[in-house]
mmCIF file of C-alpha atoms in Angstrom:
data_model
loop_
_atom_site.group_PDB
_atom_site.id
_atom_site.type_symbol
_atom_site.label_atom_id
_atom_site.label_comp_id
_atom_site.label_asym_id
_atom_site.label_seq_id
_atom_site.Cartn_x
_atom_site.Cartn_y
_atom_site.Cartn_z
ATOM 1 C CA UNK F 28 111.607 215.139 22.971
ATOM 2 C CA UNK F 29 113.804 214.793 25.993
ATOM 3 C CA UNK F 30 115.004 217.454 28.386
ATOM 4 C CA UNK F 31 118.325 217.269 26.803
ATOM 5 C CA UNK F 32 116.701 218.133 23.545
ATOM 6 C CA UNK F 33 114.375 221.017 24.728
ATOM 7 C CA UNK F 34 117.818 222.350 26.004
ATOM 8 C CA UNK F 35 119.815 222.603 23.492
ATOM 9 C CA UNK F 36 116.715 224.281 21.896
ATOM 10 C CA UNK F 37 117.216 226.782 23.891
ATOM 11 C CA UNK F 38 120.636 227.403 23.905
ATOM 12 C CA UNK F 39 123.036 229.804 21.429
ATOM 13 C CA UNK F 40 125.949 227.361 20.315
ATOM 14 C CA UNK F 41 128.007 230.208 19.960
ATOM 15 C CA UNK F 42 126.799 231.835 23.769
ATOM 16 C CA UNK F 43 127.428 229.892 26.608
ATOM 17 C CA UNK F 44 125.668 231.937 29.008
ATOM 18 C CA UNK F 45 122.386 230.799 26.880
ATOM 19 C CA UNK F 46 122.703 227.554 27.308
ATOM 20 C CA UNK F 47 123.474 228.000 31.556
ATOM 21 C CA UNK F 48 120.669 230.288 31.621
ATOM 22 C CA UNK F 49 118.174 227.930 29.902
ATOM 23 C CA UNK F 50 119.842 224.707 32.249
ATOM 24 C CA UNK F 51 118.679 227.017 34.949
ATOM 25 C CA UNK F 52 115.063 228.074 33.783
ATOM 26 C CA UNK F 53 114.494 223.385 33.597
ATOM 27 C CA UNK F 54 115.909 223.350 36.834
ATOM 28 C CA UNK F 55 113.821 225.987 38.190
ATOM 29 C CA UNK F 56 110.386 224.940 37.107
ATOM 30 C CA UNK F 57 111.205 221.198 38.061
ATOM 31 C CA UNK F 58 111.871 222.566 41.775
ATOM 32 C CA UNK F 59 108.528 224.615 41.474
ATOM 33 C CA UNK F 60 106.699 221.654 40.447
ATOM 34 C CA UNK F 61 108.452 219.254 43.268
ATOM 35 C CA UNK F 62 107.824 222.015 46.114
ATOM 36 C CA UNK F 63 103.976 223.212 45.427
ATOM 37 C CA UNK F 64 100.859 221.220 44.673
ATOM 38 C CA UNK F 65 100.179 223.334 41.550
ATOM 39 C CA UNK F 66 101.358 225.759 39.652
ATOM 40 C CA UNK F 67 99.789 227.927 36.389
ATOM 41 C CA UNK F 68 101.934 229.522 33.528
ATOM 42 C CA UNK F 69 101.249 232.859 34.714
ATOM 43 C CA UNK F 70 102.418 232.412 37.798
ATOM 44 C CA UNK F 71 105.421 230.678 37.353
ATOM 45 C CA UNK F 72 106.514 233.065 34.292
ATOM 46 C CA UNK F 73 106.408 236.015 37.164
ATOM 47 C CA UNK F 74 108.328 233.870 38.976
ATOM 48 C CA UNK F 75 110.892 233.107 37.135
ATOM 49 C CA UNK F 76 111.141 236.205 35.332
ATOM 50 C CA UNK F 77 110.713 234.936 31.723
ATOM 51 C CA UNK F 78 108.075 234.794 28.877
ATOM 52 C CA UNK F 79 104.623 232.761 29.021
ATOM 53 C CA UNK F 80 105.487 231.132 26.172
ATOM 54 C CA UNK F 81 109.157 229.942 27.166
ATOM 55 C CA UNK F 82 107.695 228.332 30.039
ATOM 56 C CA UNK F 83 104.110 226.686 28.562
ATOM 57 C CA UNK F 84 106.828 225.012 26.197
ATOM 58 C CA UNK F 85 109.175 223.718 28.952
ATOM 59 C CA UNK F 86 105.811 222.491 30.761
ATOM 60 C CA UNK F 87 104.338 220.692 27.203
ATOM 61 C CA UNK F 88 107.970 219.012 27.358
ATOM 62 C CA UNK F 89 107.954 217.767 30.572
ATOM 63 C CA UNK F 90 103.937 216.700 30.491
ATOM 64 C CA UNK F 91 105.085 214.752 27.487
ATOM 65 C CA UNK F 92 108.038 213.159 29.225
ATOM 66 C CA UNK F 93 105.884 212.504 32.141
ATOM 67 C CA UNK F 94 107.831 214.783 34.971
ATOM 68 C CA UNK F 95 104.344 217.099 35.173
ATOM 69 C CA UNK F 96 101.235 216.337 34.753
ATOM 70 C CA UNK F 97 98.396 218.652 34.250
ATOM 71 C CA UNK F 98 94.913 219.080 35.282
ATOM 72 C CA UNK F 99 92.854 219.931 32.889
ATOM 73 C CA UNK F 100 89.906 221.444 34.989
ATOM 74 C CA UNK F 101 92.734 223.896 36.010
ATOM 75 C CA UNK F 102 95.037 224.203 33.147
ATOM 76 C CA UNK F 103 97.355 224.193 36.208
ATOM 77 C CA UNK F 104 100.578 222.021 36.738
ATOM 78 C CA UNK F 105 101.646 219.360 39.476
ATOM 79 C CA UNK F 106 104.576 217.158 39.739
ATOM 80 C CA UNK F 107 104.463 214.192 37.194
ATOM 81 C CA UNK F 108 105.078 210.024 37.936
ATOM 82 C CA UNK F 109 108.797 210.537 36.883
ATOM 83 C CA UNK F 110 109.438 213.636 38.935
ATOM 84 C CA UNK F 111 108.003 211.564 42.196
ATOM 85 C CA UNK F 112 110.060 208.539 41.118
ATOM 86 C CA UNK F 113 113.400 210.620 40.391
ATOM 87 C CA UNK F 114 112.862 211.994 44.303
ATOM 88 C CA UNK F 115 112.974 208.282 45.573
ATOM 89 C CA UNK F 116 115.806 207.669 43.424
ATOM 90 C CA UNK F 117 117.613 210.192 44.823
ATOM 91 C CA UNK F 118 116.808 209.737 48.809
ATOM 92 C CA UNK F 119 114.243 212.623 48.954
ATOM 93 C CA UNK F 120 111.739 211.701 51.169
ATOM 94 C CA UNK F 121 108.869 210.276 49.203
ATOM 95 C CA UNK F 122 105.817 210.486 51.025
ATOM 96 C CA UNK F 123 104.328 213.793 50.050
ATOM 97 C CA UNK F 124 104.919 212.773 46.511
ATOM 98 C CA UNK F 125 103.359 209.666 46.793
ATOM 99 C CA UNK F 126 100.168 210.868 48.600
ATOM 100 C CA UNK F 127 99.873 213.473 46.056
ATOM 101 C CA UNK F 128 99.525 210.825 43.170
ATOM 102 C CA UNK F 129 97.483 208.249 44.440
ATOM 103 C CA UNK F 130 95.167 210.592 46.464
ATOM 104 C CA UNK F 131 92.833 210.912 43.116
ATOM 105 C CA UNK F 132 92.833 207.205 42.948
ATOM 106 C CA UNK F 133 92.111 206.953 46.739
ATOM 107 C CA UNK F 134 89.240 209.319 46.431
ATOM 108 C CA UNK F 135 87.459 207.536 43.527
ATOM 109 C CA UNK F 136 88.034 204.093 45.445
ATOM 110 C CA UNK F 137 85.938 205.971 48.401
ATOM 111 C CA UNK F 138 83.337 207.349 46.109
ATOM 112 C CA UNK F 139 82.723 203.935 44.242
ATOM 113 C CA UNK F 140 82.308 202.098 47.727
ATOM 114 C CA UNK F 141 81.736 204.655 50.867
ATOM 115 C CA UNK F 142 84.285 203.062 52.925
ATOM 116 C CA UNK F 143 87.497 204.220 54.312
ATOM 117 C CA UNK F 144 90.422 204.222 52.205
ATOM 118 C CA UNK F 145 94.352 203.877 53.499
ATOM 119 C CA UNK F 146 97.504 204.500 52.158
ATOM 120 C CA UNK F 147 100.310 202.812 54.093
ATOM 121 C CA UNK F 148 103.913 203.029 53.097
ATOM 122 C CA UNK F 149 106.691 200.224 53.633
ATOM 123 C CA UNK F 150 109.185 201.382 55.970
ATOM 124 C CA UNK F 151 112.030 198.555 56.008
ATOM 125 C CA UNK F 152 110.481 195.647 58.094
ATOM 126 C CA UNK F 153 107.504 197.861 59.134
ATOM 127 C CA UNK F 154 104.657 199.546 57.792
ATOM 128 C CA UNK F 155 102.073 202.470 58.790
ATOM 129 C CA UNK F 156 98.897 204.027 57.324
ATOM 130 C CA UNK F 157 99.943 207.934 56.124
ATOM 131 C CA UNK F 158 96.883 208.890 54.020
ATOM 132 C CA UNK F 159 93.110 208.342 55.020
ATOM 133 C CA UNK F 160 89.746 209.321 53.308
ATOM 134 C CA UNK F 161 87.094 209.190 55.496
ATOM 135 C CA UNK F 162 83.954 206.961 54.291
ATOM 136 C CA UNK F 163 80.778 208.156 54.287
ATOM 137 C CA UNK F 164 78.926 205.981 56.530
ATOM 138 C CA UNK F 165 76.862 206.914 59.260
ATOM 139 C CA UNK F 166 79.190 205.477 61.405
ATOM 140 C CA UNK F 167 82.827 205.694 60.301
ATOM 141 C CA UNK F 168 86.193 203.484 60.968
ATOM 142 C CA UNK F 169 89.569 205.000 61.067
ATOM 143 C CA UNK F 170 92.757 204.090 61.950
ATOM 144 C CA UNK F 171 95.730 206.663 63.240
ATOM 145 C CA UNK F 172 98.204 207.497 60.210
ATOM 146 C CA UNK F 173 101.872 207.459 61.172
ATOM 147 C CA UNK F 174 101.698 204.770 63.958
ATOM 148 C CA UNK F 175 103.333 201.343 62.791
ATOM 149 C CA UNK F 176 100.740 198.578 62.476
ATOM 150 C CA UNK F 177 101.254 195.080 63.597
ATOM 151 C CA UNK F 178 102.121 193.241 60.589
ATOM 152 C CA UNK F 179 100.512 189.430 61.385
ATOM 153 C CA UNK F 180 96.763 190.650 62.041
ATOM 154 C CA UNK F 181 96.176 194.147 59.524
ATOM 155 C CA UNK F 182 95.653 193.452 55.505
ATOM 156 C CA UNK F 183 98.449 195.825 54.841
ATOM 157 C CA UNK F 184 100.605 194.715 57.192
ATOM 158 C CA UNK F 185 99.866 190.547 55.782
ATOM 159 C CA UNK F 186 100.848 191.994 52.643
ATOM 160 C CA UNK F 187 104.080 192.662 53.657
ATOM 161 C CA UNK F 188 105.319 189.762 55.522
ATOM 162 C CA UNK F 189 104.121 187.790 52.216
ATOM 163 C CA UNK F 190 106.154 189.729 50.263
ATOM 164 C CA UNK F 191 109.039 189.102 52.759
ATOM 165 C CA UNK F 192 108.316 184.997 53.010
ATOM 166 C CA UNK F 193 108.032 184.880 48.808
ATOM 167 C CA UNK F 194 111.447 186.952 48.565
ATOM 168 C CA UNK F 195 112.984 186.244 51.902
ATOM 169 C CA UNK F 196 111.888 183.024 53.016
ATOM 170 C CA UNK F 197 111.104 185.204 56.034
ATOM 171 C CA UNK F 198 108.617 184.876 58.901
ATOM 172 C CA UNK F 199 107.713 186.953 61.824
ATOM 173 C CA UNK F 200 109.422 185.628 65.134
ATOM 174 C CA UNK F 201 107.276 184.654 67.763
ATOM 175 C CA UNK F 202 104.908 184.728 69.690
ATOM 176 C CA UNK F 203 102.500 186.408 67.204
ATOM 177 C CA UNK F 204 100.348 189.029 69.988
ATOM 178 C CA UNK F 205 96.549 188.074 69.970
ATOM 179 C CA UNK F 206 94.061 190.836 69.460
ATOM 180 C CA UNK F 207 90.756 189.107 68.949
ATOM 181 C CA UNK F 208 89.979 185.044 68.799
ATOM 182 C CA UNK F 209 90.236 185.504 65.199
ATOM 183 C CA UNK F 210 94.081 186.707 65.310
ATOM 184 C CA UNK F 211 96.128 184.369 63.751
ATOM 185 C CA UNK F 212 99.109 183.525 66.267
ATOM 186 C CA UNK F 213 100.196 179.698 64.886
ATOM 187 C CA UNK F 214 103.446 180.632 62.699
ATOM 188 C CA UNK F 215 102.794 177.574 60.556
ATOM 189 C CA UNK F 216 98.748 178.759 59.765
ATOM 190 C CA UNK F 217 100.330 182.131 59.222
ATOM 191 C CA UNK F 218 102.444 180.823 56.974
ATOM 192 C CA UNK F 219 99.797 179.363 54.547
ATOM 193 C CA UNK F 220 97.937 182.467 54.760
ATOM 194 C CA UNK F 221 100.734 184.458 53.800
ATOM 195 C CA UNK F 222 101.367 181.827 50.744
ATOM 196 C CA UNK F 223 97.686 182.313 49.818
ATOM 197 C CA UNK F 224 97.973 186.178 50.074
ATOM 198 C CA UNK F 225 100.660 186.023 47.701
ATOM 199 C CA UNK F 226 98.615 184.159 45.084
ATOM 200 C CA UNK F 227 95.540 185.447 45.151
ATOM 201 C CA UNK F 228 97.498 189.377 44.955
ATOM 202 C CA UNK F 229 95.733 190.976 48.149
ATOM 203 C CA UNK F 230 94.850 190.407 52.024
ATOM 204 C CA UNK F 231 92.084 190.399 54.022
ATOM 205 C CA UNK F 232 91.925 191.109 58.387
ATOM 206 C CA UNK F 233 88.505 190.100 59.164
ATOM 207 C CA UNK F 234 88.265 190.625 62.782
ATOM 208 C CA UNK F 235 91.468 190.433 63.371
ATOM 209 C CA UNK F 236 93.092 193.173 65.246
ATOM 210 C CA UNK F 237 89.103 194.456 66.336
ATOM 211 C CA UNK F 238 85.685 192.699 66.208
ATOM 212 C CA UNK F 239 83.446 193.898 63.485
ATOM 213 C CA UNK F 240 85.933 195.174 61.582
ATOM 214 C CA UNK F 241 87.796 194.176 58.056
ATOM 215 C CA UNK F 242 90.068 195.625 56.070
ATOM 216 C CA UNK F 243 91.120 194.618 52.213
ATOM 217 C CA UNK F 244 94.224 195.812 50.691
ATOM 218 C CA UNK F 245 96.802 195.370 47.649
ATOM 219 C CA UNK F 246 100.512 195.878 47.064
ATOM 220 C CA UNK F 247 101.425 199.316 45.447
ATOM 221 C CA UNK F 248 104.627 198.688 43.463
ATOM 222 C CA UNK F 249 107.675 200.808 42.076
ATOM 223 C CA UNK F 250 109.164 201.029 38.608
ATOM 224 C CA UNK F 251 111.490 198.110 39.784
ATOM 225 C CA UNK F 252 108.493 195.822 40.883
ATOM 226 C CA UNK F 253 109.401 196.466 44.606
ATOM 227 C CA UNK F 254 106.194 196.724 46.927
ATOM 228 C CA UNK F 255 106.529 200.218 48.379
ATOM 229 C CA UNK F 256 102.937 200.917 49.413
ATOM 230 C CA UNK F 257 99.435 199.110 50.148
ATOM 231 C CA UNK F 258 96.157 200.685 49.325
ATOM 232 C CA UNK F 259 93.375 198.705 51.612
ATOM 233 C CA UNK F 260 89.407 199.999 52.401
ATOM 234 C CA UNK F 261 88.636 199.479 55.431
ATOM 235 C CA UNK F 262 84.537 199.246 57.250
ATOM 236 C CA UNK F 263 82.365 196.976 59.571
ATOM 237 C CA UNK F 264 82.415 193.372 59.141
ATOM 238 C CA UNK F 265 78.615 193.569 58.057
ATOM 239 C CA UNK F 266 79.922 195.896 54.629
ATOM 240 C CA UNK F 267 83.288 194.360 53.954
ATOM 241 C CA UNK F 268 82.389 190.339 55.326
ATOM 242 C CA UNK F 269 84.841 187.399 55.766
ATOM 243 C CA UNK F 270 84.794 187.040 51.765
ATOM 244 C CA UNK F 271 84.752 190.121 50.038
ATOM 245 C CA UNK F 272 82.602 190.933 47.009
ATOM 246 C CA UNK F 273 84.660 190.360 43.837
ATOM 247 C CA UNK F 274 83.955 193.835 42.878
ATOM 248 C CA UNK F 275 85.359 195.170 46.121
ATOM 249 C CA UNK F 276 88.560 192.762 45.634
ATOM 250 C CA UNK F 277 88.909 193.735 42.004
ATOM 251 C CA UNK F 278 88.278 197.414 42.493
ATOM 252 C CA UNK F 279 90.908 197.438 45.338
ATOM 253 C CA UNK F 280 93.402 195.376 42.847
ATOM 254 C CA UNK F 281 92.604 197.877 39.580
ATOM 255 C CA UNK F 282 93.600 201.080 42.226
ATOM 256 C CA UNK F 283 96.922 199.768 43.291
ATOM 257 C CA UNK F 284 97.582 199.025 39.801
ATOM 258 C CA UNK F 285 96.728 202.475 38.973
ATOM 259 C CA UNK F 286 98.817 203.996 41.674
ATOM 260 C CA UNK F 287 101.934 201.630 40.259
ATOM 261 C CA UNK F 288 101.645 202.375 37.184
ATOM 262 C CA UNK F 289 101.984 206.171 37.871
ATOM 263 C CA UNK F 290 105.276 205.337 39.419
ATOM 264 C CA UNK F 291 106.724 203.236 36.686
ATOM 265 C CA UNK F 292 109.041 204.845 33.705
#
């Protein structure tokens, strides 16, 4: 059943007003969903001024159609893959949306593992980290959210400038700034790494921007196969080495494909 359908539903043929008035009561628990992290039946009902029932069977209809999901711990109600994607679609600003359905996914990735877990967003020709769970190491590595990361030394940012060479034929201009002896600064080794990034589906920065440190990260991607967002964990050198565990690299892989598939419709 489509929104359309559950409409007309609703509405008298021979009133009208009915049909505005249930046009209205859609609209109205779509912009609850898109401005709260949850919402229950109850509450929404009081709200909105209208039965339980009328609104558990706009909510079934929109679960179904993917534009809320539900959690079923809760019972309670949270904007849906479709209702995220329509908000990109329509130049809403994305980012809370985003967070709010891959944060799950980012939380198990941290559980499975104990390292630190990023999510950076593409901005144009840049990117920067805007979610972060902690890992629960002794000792912990973080990185700030909402600065822009250099692109040529950070697994995120390597993932990008691949993405730009396979579709662009587009490299960074130089020089390439060196942060450790391990920084890769020769545009033509840069560009086989990117080319190997791109086949192998995710990046690696071990050492790269700080000694002792490596990051691992894979492309998030939109309904329209467009990489909008990296998921990467991130630890000491001694936890994450030079050549990651398969199960890290596949585990990373299986969450970004997670977090795209919740954004495709």
């Amino acid at each position: 059943m489509t929104i359309a359908t559950m409409i007309n539903e609703e509405k008298d043929v021979t009133n009208s007003a009915g049909g505005v008035m249930a046009i209205r009561l859609v609209l109205e628990i779509l912009e609850a969903l898109a401005t709260r992290e949850s919402v229950g039946v109850t509450e929404l009902s009081k709200a909105l001024d209208t039965t339980k029932a009328r609104v558990f069977r706009h909510l079934r209809t929109l679960v179904d159609q993917r534009y809320a999901i539900q959690n079923e711990a809760s019972e309670r109600y949270a904007a849906g893959p479709r209702l995220i994607a329509l908000s990109r679609a329509a130049a809403l600003t994305p980012h809370d949306g985003l967070i709010r359905l891959a944060r799950p996914t980012l939380m198990r990735l941290r559980d499975a593992f104990g390292h630190t877990v990023n999510l950076s967003l593409v901005y144009g020709d840049s990117a920067s980290i805007v979610e972060t769970v902690p890992g629960n190491a002794l000792i912990g590595v973080v990185m700030h959210v909402h600065t822009h990361m250099p692109l040529h030394c950070t697994a995120a940012g390597k993932l990008l400038l691949a993405e730009q060479l396979a579709v662009q034929g587009k490299l960074p201009k130089e020089p390439l700034n060196k942060y450790t002896d391990n920084t890769i600064t020769d545009i033509e080794s840069l560009r086989m790494e990117l080319q190997r990034i791109s086949e192998q589906g995710w990046a690696g920065a071990p050492e790269e921007i700080v000694l002792g440190i490596n990051a691992l990260s894979a492309p998030i991607r939109d309904h329209r196969g467009e990489m909008v967002a990296m998921v990467s964990v991130l630890s000491s050198i001694q936890f994450i080495p030079r050549q990651p565990a398969r199960e890290l690299i596949e585990a990373v892989k299986g969450a970004a494909a997670e977090i795209s598939s919740e954004l495709a419709f």
